[in-house]
mmCIF file of C-alpha atoms and ligand atoms in Angstrom:
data_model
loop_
_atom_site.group_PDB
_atom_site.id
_atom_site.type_symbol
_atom_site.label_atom_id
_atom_site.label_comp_id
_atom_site.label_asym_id
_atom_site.label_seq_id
_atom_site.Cartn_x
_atom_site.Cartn_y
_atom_site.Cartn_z
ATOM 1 C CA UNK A 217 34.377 101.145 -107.775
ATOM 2 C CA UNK A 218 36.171 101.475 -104.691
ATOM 3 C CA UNK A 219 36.468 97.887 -104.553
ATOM 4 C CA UNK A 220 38.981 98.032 -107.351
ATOM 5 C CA UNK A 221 42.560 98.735 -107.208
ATOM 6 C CA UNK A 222 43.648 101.971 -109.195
ATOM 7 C CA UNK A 223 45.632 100.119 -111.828
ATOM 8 C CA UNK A 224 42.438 98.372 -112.690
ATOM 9 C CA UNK A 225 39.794 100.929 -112.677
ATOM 10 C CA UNK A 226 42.406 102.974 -114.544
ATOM 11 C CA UNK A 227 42.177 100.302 -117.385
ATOM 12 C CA UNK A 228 38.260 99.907 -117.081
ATOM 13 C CA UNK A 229 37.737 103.576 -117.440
ATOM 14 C CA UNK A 230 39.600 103.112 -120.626
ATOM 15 C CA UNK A 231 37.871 100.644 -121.980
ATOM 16 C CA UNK A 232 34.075 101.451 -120.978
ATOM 17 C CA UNK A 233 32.321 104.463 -121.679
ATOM 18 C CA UNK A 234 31.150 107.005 -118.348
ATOM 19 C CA UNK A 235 27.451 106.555 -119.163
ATOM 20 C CA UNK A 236 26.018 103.592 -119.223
ATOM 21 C CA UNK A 237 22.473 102.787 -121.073
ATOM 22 C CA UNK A 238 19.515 101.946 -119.505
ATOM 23 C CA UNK A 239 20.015 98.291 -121.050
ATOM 24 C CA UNK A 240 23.446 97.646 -119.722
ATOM 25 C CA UNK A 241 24.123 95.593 -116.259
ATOM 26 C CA UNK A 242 23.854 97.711 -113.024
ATOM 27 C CA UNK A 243 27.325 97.751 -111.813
ATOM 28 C CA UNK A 244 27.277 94.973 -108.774
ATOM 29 C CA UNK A 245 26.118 96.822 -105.273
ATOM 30 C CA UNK A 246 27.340 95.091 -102.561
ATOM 31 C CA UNK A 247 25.082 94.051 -99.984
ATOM 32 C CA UNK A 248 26.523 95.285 -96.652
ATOM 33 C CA UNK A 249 24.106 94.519 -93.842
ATOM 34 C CA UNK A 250 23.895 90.762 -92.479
ATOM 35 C CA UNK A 251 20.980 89.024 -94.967
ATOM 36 C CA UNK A 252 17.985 87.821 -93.519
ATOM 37 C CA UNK A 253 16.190 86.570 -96.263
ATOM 38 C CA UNK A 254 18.015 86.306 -99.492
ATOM 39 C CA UNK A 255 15.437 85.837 -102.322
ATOM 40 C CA UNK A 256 17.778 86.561 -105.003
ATOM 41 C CA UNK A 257 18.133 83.861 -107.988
ATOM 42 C CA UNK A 258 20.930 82.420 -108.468
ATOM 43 C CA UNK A 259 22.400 82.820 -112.057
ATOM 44 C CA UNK A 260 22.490 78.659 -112.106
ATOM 45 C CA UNK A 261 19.374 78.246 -110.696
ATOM 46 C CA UNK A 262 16.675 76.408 -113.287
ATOM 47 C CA UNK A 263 12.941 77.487 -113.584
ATOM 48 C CA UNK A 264 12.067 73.355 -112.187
ATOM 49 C CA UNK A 265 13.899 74.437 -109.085
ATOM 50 C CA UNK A 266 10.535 76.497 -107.885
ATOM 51 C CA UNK A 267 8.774 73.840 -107.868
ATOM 52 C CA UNK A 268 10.595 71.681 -105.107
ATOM 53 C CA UNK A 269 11.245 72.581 -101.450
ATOM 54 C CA UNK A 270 15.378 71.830 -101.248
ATOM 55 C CA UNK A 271 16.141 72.305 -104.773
ATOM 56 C CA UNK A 272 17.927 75.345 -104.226
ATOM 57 C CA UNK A 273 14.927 78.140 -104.840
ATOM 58 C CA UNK A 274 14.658 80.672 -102.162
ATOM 59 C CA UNK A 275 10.695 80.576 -102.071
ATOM 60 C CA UNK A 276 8.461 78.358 -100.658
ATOM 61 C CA UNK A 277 6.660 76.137 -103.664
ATOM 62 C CA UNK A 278 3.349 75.695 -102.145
ATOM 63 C CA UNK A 279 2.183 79.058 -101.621
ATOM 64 C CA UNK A 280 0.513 81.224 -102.971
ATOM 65 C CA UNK A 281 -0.320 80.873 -106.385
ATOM 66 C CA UNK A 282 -3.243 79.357 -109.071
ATOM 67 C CA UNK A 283 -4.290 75.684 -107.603
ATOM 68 C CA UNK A 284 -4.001 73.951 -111.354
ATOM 69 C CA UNK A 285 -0.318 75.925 -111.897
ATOM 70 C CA UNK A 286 3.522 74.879 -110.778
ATOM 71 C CA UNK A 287 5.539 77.617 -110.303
ATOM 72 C CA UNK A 288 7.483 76.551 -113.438
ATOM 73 C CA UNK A 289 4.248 77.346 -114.913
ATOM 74 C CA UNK A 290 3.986 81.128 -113.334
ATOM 75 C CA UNK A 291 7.315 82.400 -113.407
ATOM 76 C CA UNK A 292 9.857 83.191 -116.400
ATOM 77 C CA UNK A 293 13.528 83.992 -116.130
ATOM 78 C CA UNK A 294 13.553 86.652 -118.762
ATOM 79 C CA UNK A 295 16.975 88.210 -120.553
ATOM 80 C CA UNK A 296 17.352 91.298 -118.915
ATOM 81 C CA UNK A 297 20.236 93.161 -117.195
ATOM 82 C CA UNK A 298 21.030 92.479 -113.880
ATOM 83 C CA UNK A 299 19.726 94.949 -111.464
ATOM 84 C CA UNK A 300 21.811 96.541 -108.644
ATOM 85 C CA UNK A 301 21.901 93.830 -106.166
ATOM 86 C CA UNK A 302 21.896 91.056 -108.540
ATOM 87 C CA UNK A 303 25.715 91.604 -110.052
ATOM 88 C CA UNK A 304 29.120 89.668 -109.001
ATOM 89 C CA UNK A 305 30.382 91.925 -106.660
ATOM 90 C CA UNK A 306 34.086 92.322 -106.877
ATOM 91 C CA UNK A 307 33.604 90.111 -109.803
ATOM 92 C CA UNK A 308 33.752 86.568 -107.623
ATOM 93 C CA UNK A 309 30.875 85.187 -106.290
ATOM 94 C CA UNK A 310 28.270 84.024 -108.434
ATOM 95 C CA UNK A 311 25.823 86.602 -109.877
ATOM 96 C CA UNK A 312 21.662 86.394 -109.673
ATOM 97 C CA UNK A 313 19.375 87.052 -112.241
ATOM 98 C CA UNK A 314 15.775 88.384 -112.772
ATOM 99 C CA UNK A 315 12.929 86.383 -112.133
ATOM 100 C CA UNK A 316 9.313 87.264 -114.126
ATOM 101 C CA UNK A 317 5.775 86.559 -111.821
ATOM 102 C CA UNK A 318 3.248 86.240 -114.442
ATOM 103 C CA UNK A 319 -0.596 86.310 -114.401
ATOM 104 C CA UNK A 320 -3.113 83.796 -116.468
ATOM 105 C CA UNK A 321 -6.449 82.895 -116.164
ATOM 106 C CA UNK A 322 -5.861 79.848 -114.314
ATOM 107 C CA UNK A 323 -4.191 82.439 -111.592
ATOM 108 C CA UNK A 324 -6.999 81.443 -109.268
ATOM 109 C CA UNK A 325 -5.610 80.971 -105.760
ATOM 110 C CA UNK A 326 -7.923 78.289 -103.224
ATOM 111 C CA UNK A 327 -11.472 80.149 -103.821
ATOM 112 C CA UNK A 328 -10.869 83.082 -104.605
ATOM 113 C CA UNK A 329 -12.110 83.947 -108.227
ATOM 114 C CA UNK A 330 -12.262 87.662 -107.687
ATOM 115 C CA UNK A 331 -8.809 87.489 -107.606
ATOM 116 C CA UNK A 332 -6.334 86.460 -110.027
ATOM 117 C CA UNK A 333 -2.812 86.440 -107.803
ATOM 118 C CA UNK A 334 0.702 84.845 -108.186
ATOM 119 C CA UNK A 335 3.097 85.497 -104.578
ATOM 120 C CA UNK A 336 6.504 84.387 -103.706
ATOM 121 C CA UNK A 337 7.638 83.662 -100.018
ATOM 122 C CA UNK A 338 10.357 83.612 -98.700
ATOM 123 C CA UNK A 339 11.834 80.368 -97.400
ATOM 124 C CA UNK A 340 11.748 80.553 -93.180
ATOM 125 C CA UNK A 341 9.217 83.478 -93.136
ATOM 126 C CA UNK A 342 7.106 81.967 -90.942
ATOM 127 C CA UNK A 343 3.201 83.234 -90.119
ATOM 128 C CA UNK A 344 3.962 84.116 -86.484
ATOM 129 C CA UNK A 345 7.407 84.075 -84.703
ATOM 130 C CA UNK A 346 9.443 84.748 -88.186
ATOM 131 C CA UNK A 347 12.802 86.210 -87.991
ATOM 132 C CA UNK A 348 12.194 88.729 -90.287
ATOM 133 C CA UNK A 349 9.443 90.827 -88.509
ATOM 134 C CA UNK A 350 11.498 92.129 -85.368
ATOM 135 C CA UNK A 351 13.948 94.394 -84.492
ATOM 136 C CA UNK A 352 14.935 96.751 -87.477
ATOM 137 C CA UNK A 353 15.159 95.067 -91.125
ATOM 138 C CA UNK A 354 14.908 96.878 -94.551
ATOM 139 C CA UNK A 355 12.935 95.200 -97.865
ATOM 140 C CA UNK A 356 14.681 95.049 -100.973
ATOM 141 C CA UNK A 357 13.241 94.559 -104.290
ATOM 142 C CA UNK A 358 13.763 95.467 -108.111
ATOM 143 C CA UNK A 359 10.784 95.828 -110.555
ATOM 144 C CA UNK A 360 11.276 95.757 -114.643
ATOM 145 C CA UNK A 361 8.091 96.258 -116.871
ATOM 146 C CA UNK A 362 8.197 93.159 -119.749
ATOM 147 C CA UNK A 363 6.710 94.948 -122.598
ATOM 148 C CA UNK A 364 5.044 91.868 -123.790
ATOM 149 C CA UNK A 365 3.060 91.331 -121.064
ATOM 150 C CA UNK A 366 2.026 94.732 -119.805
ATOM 151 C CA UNK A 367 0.290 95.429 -116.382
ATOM 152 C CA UNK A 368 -3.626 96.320 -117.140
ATOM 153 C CA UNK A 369 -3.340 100.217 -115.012
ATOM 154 C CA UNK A 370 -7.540 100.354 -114.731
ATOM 155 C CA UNK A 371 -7.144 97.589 -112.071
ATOM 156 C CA UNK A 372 -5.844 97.621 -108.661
ATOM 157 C CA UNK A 373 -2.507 95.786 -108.264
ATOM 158 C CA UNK A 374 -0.952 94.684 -104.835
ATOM 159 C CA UNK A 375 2.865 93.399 -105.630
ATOM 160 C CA UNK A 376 4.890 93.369 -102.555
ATOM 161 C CA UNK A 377 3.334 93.866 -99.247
ATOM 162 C CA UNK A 378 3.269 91.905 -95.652
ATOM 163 C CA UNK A 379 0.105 90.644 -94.493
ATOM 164 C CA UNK A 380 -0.833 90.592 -90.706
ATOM 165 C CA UNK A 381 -1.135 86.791 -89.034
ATOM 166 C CA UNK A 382 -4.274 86.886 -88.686
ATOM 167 C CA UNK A 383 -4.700 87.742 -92.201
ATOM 168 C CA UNK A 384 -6.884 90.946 -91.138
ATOM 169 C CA UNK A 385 -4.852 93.588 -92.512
ATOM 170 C CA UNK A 386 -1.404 94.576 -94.568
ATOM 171 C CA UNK A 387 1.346 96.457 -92.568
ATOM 172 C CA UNK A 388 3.072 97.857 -95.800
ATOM 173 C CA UNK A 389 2.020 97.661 -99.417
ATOM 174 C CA UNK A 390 3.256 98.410 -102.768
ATOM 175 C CA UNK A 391 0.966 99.074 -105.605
ATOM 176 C CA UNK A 392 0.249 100.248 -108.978
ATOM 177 C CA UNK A 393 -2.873 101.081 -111.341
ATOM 178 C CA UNK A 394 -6.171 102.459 -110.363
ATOM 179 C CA UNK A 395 -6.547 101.747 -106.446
ATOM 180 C CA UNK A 396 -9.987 101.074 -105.975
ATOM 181 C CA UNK A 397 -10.685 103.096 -103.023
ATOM 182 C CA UNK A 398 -8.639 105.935 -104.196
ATOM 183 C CA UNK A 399 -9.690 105.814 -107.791
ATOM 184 C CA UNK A 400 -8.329 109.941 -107.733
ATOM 185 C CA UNK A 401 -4.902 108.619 -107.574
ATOM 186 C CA UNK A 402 -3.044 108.376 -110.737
ATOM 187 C CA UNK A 403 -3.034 105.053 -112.178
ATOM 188 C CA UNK A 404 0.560 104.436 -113.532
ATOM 189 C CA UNK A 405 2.625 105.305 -110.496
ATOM 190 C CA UNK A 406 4.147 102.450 -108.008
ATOM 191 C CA UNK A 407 2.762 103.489 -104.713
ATOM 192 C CA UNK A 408 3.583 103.083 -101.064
ATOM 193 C CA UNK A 409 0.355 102.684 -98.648
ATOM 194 C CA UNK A 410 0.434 102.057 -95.137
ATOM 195 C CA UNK A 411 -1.625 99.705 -92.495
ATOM 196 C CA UNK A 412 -4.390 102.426 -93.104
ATOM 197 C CA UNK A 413 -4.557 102.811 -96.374
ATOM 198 C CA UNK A 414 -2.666 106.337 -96.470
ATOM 199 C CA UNK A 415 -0.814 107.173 -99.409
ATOM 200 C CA UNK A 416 3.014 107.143 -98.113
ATOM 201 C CA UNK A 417 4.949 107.559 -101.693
ATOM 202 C CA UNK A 418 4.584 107.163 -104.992
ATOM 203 C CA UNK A 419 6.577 107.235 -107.917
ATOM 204 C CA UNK A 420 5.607 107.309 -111.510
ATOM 205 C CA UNK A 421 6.103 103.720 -113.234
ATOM 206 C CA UNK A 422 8.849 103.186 -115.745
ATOM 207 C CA UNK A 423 8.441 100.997 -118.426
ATOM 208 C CA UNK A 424 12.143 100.737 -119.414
ATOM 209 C CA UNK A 425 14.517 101.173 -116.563
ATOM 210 C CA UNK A 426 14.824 99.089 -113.150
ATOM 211 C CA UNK A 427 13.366 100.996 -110.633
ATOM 212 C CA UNK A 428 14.885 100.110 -107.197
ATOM 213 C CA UNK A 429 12.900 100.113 -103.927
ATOM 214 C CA UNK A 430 13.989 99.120 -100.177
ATOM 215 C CA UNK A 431 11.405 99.996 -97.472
ATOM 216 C CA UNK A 432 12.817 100.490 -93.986
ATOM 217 C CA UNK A 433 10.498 98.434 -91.342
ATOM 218 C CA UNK A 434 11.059 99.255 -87.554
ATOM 219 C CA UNK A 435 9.454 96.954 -85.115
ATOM 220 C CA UNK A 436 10.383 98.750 -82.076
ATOM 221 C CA UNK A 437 9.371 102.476 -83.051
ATOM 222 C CA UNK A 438 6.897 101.173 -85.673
ATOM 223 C CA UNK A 439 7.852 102.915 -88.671
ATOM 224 C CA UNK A 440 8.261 103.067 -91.878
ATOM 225 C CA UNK A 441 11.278 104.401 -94.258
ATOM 226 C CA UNK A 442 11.342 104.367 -98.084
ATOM 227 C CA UNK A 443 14.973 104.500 -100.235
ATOM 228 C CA UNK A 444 14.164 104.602 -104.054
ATOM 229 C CA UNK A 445 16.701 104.883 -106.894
ATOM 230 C CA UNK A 446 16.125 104.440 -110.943
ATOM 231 C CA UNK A 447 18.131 101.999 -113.325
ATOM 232 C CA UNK A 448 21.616 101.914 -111.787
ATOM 233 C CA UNK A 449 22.079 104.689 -109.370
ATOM 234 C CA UNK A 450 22.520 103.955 -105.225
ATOM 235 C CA UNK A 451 19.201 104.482 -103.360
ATOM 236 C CA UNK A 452 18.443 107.341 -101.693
ATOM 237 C CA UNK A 453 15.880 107.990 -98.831
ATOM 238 C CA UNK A 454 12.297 109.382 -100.072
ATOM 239 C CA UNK A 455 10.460 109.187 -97.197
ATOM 240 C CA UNK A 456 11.764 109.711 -93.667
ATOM 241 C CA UNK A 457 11.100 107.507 -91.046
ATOM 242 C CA UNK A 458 6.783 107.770 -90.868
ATOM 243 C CA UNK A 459 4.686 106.281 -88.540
ATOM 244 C CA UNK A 460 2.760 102.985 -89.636
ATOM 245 C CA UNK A 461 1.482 100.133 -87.520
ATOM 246 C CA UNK A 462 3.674 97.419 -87.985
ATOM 247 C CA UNK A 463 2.065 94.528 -84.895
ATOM 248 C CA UNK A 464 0.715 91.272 -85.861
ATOM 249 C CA UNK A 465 3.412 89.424 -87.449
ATOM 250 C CA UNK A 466 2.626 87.909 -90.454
ATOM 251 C CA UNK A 467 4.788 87.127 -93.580
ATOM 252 C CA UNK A 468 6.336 88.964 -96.689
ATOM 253 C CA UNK A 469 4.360 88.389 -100.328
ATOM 254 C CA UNK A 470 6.306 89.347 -103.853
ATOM 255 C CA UNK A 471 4.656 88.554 -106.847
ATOM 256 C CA UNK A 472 1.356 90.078 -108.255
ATOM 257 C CA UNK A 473 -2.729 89.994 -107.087
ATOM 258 C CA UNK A 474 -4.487 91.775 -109.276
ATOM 259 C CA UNK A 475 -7.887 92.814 -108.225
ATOM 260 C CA UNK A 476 -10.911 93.180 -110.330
ATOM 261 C CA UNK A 477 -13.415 95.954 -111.107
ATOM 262 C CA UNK A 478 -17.070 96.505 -110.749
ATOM 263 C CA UNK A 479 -17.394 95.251 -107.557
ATOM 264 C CA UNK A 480 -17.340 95.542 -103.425
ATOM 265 C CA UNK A 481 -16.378 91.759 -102.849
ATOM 266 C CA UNK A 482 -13.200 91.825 -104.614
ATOM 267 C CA UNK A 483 -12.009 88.365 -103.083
ATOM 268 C CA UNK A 484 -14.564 86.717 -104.649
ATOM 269 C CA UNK A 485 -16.362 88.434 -107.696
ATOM 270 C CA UNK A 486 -16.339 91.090 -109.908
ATOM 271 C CA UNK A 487 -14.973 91.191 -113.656
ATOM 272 C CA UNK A 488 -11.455 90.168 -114.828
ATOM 273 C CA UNK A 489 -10.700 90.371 -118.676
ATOM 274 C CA UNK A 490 -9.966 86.503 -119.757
ATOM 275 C CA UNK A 491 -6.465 85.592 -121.534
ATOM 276 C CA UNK A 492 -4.499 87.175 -119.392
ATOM 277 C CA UNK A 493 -0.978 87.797 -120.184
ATOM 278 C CA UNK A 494 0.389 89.741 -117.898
ATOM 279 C CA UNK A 495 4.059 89.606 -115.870
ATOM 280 C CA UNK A 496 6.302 91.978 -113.156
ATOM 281 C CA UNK A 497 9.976 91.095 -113.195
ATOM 282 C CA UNK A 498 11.716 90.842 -110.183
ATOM 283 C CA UNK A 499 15.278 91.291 -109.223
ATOM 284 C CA UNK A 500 17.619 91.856 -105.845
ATOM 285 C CA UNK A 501 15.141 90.494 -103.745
ATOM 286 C CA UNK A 502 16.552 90.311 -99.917
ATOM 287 C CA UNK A 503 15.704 91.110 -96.466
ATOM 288 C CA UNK A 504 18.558 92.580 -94.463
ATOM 289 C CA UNK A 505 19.283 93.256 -90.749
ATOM 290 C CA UNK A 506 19.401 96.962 -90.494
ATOM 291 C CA UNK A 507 19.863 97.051 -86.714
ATOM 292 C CA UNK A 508 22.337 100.514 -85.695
ATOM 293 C CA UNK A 509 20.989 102.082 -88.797
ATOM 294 C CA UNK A 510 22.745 99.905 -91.587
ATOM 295 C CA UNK A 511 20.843 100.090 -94.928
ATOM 296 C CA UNK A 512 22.775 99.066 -98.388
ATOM 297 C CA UNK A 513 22.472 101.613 -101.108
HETATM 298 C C1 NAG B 635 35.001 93.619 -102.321
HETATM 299 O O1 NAG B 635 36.374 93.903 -102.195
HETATM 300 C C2 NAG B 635 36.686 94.930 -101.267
HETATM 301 C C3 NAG B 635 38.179 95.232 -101.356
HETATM 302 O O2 NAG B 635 38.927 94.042 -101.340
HETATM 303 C C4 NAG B 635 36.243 94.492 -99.867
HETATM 304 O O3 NAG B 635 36.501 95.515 -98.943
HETATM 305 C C5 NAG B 635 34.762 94.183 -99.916
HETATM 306 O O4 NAG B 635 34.351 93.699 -98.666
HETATM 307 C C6 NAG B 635 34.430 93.175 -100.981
HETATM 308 N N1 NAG B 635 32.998 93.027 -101.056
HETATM 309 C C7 NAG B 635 32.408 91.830 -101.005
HETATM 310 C C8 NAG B 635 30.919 91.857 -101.009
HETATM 311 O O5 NAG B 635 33.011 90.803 -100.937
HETATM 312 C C1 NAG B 636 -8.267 96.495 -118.794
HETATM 313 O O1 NAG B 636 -9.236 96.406 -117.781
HETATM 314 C C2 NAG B 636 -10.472 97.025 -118.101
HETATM 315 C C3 NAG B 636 -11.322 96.928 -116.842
HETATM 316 O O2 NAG B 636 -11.497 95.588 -116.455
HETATM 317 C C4 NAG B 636 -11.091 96.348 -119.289
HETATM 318 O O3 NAG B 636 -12.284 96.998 -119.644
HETATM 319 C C5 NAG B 636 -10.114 96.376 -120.470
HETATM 320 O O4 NAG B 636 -10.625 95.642 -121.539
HETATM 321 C C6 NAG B 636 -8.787 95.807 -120.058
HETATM 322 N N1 NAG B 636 -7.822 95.975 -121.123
HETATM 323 C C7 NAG B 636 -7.107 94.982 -121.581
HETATM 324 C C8 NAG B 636 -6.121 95.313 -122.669
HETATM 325 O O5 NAG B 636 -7.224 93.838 -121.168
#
């Protein structure tokens, strides 16, 4: 609100009540740190966009999704109030909106029918070499639960992680349901695991409210910091700067893989229920340059 002059935010605060619901517009946050990667959706932006390179969509259109499927075909651009990054700040520049990743059964990616995965990339994140895996940069990402197409919480869900170069591990991932290997965890809780597996934060899942997430990435100390916040409010840090392996390069996924049960070759078998209807909405998707410690809230 600081943005405003006191005349104005005298007259807003007249008009606007001091709580706002869960279903109204996060007020804009402005994005202070240089942007690296901007995957945020423009307001204008139309679902055929995804499908073309140069058409204005801030993801690659090739990768990775279900080999019979367009992207027009996986994603949605549901109603839903903006989320903190995605407003007009100052009320000028054009405002972003949410974008759903949604699951079917023809979410079959190359070969792998174990799997049933839909993953946005970011446009110049590159496999080795990418701008966006040096120095110190901080992940940011909204997540909204669609009520009509609710996660299934007995499987193992990877949403947003980075995957090594050589494809042999994930630096960072963020997860929900019942992780297979640590099937003691509770299911319906978004969850932050390092290179190794290790449990690094969790928080339960909300199925109303945005829930905000930014993850702090530093190449030179390799570490990891997490900055959480609910519906509207400015992140705060949950997790101090923590140790993780972050070598190998690699590049950023956002979207959904679910994994399936009943099995120890969960690339390639194992049971997944058919007629899938399942989605994870999106919003405020950037990368930023958080070099001398700068991190928007
Ligand atoms: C919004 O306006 C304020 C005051 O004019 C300015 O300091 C700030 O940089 C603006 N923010 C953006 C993102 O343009
Ligand atoms: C959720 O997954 C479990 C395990 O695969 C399955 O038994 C169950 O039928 C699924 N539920 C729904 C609603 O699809």
């Amino acid at each position: 609100m600081k943005s405003f002059s006191g005349l104005l935010l005298a007259g807003v605060a007249a008009a606007v009540p001091t709580s706002l619901t869960a279903e109204a517009d996060a007020p804009a946050a402005a994005i202070k740190c240089p942007i690296v990667f901007d995957g945020r959706i423009p307001s204008t932006l139309a679902l055929s966009a995804f499908d073309s390179s140069g058409s204005g969509s801030p993801f690659g259109a090739d990768y990775v999704k279900g080999n019979d499927l367009k992207w027009s075909d996986i994603l949605l651009l549901p109603t839903v109030p903006t989320s903190r990054f995605d407003g007009a700040v100052n009320g000028t520049a054009t405002p972003f909106k949410a974008v759903e990743v949604t699951l079917s059964d023809k979410s079959i990616f190359q070969k792998q029918n174990g799997f049933r995965r839909a993953g946005l990339q970011f446009n110049g994140d590159t496999n080795t070499g990418s701008p966006g895996w040096t120095g110190i940069k901080t992940l940011h990402f909204s997540v909204k639960q669609d009520p009509q197409r609710p996660l299934n919480l007995s499987h193992e869900y990877l949403n947003v992680w980075h995957e090594a170069s050589d494809y042999s591990a994930d630096q960072i991932m963020f997860q929900t349901g019942t992780l297979i290997d640590q099937s003691g965890l509770p299911k319906n809780t978004f969850k932050v695991l390092s290179r190794s597996n290790k449990l690094l934060w969790s928080t339960p899942m909300d199925t109303s409210d945005w829930q905000n997430f930014a993850f702090t990435l530093d190449f030179n100390k390799n570490t990891v910091q997490v900055y959480y916040s609910k519906g509207t409010d400015p992140l705060a840090s949950v997790l101090k700067a923590t140790a993780d392996d972050l070598t190998g390069a690699g590049e950023y996924q956002i979207g959904i893989l679910k994994k399936p049960t009943g099995t120890s070759d969960v690339v390639n078998s194992g049971f997944q229920e058919s007629g899938l209807k399942e989605g994870q909405i999106y919003g405020g998707i950037f990368l930023e340059d958080s070099a001398n410690g700068c991190v928007s809230l």
